[in-house]
PDB file of C-alpha atoms in Angstrom:
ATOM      1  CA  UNK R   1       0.000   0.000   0.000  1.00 97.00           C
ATOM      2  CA  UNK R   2       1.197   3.676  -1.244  1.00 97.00           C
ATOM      3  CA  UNK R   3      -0.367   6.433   1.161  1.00 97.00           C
ATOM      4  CA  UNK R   4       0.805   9.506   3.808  1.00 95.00           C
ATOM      5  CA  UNK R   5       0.840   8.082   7.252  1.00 93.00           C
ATOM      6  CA  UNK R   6      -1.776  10.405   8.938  1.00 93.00           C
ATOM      7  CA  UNK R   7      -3.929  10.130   6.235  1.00 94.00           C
ATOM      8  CA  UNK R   8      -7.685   8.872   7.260  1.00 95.00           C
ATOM      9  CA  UNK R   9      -8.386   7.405   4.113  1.00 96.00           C
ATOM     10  CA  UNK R  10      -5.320   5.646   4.146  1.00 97.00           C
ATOM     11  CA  UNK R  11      -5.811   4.949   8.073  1.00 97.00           C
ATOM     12  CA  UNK R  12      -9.721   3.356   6.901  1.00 97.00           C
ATOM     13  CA  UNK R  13      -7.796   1.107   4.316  1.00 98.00           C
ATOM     14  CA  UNK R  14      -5.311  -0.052   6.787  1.00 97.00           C
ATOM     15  CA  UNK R  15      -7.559  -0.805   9.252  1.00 97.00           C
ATOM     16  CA  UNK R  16      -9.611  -3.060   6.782  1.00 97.00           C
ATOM     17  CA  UNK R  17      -6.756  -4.785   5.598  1.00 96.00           C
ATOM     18  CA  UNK R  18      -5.426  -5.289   9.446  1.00 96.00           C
ATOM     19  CA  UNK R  19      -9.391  -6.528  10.323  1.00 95.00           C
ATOM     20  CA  UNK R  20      -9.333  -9.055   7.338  1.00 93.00           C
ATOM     21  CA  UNK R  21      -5.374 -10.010   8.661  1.00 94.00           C
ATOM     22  CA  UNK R  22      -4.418  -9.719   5.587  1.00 93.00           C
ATOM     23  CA  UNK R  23      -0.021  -8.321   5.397  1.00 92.00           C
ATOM     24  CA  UNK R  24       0.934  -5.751   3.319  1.00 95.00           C
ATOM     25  CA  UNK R  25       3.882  -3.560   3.225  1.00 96.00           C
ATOM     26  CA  UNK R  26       3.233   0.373   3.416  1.00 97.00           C
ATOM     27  CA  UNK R  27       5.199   3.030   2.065  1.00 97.00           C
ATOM     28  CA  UNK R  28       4.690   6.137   3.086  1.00 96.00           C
ATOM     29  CA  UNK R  29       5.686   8.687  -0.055  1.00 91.00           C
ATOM     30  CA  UNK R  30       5.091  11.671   1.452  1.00 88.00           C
ATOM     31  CA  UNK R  31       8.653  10.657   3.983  1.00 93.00           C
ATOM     32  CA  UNK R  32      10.256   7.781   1.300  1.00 94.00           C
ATOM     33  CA  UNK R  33       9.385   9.983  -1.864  1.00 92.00           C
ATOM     34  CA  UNK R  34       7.739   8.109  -4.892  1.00 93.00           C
ATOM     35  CA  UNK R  35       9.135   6.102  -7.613  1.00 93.00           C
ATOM     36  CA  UNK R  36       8.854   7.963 -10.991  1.00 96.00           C
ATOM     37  CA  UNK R  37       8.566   4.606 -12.475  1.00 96.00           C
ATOM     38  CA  UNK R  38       6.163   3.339 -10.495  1.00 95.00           C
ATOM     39  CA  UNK R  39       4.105   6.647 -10.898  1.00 97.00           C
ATOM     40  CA  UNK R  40       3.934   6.577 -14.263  1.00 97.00           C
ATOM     41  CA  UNK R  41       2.774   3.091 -14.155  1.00 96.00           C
ATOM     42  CA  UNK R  42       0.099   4.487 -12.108  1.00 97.00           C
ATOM     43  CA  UNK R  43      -0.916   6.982 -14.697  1.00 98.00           C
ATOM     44  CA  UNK R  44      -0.836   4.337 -17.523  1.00 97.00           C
ATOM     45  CA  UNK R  45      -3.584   2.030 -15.233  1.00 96.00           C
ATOM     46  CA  UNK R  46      -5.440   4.842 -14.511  1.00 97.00           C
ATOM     47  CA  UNK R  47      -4.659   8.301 -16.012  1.00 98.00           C
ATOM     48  CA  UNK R  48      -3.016  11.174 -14.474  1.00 98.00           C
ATOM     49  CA  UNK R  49      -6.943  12.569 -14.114  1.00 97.00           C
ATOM     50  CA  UNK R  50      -7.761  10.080 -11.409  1.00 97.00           C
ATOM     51  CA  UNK R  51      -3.950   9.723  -9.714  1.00 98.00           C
ATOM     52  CA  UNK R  52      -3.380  13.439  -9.271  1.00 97.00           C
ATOM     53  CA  UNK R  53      -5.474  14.293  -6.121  1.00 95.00           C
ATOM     54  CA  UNK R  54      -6.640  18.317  -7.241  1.00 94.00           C
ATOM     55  CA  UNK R  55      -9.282  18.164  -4.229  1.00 91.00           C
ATOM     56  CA  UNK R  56      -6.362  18.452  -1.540  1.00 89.00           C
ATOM     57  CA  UNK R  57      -4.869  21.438   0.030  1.00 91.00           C
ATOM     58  CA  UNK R  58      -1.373  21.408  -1.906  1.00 92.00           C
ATOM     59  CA  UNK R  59      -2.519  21.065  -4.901  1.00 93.00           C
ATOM     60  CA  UNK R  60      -5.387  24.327  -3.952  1.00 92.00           C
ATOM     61  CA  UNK R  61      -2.275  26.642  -2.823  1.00 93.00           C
ATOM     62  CA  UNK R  62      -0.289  26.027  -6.078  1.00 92.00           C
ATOM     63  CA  UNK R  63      -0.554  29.532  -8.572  1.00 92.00           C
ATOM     64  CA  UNK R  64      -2.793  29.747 -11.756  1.00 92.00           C
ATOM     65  CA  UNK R  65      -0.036  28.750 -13.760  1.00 90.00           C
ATOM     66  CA  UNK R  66       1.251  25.822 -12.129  1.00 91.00           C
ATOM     67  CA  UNK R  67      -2.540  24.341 -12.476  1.00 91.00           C
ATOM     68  CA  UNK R  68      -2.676  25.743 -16.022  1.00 92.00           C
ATOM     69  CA  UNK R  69      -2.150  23.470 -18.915  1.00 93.00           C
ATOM     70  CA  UNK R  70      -1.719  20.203 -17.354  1.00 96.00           C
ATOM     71  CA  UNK R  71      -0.779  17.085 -19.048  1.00 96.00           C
ATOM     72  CA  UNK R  72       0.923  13.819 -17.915  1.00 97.00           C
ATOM     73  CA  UNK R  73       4.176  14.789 -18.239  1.00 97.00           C
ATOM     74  CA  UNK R  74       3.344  17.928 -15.988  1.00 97.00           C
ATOM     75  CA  UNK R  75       0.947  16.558 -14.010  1.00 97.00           C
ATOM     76  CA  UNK R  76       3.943  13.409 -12.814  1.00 97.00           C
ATOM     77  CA  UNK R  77       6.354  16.126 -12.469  1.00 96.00           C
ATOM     78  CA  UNK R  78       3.690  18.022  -9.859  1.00 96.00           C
ATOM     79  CA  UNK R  79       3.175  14.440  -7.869  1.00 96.00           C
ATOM     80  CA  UNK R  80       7.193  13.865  -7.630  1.00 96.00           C
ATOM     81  CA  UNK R  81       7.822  17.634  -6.572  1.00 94.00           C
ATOM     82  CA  UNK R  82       4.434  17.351  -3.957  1.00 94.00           C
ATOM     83  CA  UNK R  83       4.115  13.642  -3.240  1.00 94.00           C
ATOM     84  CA  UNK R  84       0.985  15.143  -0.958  1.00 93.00           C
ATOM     85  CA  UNK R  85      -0.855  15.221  -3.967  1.00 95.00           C
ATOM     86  CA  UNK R  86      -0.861  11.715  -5.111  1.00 96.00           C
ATOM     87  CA  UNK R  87      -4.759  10.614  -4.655  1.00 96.00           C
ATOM     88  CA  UNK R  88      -4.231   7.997  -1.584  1.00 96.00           C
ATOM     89  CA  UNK R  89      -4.301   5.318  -0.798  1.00 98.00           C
ATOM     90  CA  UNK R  90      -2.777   2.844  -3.294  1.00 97.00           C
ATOM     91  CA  UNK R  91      -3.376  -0.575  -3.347  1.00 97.00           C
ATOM     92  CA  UNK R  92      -1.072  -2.957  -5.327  1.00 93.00           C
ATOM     93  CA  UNK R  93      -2.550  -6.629  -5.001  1.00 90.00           C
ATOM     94  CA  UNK R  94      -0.513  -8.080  -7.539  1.00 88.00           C
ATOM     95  CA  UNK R  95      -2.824  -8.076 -10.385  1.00 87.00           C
ATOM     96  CA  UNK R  96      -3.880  -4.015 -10.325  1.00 90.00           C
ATOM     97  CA  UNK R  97      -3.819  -1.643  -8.553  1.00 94.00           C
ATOM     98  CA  UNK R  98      -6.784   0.603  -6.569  1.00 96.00           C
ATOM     99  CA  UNK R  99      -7.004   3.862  -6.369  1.00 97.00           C
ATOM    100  CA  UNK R 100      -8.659   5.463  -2.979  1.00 97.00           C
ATOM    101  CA  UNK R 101     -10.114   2.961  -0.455  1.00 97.00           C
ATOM    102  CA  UNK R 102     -14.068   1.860  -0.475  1.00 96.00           C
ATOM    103  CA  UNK R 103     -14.317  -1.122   1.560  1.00 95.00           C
ATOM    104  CA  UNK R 104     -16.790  -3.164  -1.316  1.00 95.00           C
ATOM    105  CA  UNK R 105     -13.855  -2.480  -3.298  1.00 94.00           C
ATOM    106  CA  UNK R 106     -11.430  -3.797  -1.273  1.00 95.00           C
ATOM    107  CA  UNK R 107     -13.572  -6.853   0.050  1.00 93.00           C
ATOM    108  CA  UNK R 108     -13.753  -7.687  -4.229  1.00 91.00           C
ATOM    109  CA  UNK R 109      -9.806  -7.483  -4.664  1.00 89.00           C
ATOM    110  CA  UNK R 110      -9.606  -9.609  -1.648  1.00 85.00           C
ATOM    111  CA  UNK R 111     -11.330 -12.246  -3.386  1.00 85.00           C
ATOM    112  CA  UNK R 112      -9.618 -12.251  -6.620  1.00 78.00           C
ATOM    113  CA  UNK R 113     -12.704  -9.981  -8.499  1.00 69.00           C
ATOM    114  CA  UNK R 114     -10.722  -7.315 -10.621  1.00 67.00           C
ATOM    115  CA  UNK R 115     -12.196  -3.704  -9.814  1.00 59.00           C
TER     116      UNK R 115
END
């Protein structure tokens, strides 16, 4: 799981994965920074649209012009420079990955239905 520790979305997925007992590893990009790789492999899956989190504060105090005009390539460059605005939490199961945490989603990966 990719998140920021004192997150409570990320805190609600955690706590469902520790209820079900299932293990996962977390990494927390906001202190260990973000893998452009694996960002960009995020934004393939899913487009930049739903991996760049615009609703949170960081990405609200940027300037007009720093919001203007943005494409992948900008949009992966804002999400290295401000890992706070990756869309949390991240869930890799292996065979996809899920973007945000709703427990009926979660409960489906669990059982090997894609999302």
């Amino acid at each position: 799981m990719y998140g920021i520790k004192n997150c409570d979305t990320v805190a609600k997925a955690r706590n469902f994965l520790d209820n079900e007992r299932r293990s996962y590893s977390f990494h927390d990009y906001k202190v260990s920074g973000v893998d452009e790789g694996k960002l960009r492999d995020w934004v393939a899956e899913h487009g930049w649209e739903t991996i760049l989190n615009r609703s949170g504060t960081t990405f609200k105090a940027l300037g007009a012009g720093d919001k203007a005009h943005i494409d992948e390539d900008k949009a992966v460059l804002l999400m290295m420079t401000n890992p706070s605005m990756i869309k949390r939490p991240i869930l890799d199961t292996g065979r996809e990955t899920i973007v945000g945490y709703k427990a009926t989603t979660y409960e489906n990966a669990l059982a090997g239905v894609k999302a």
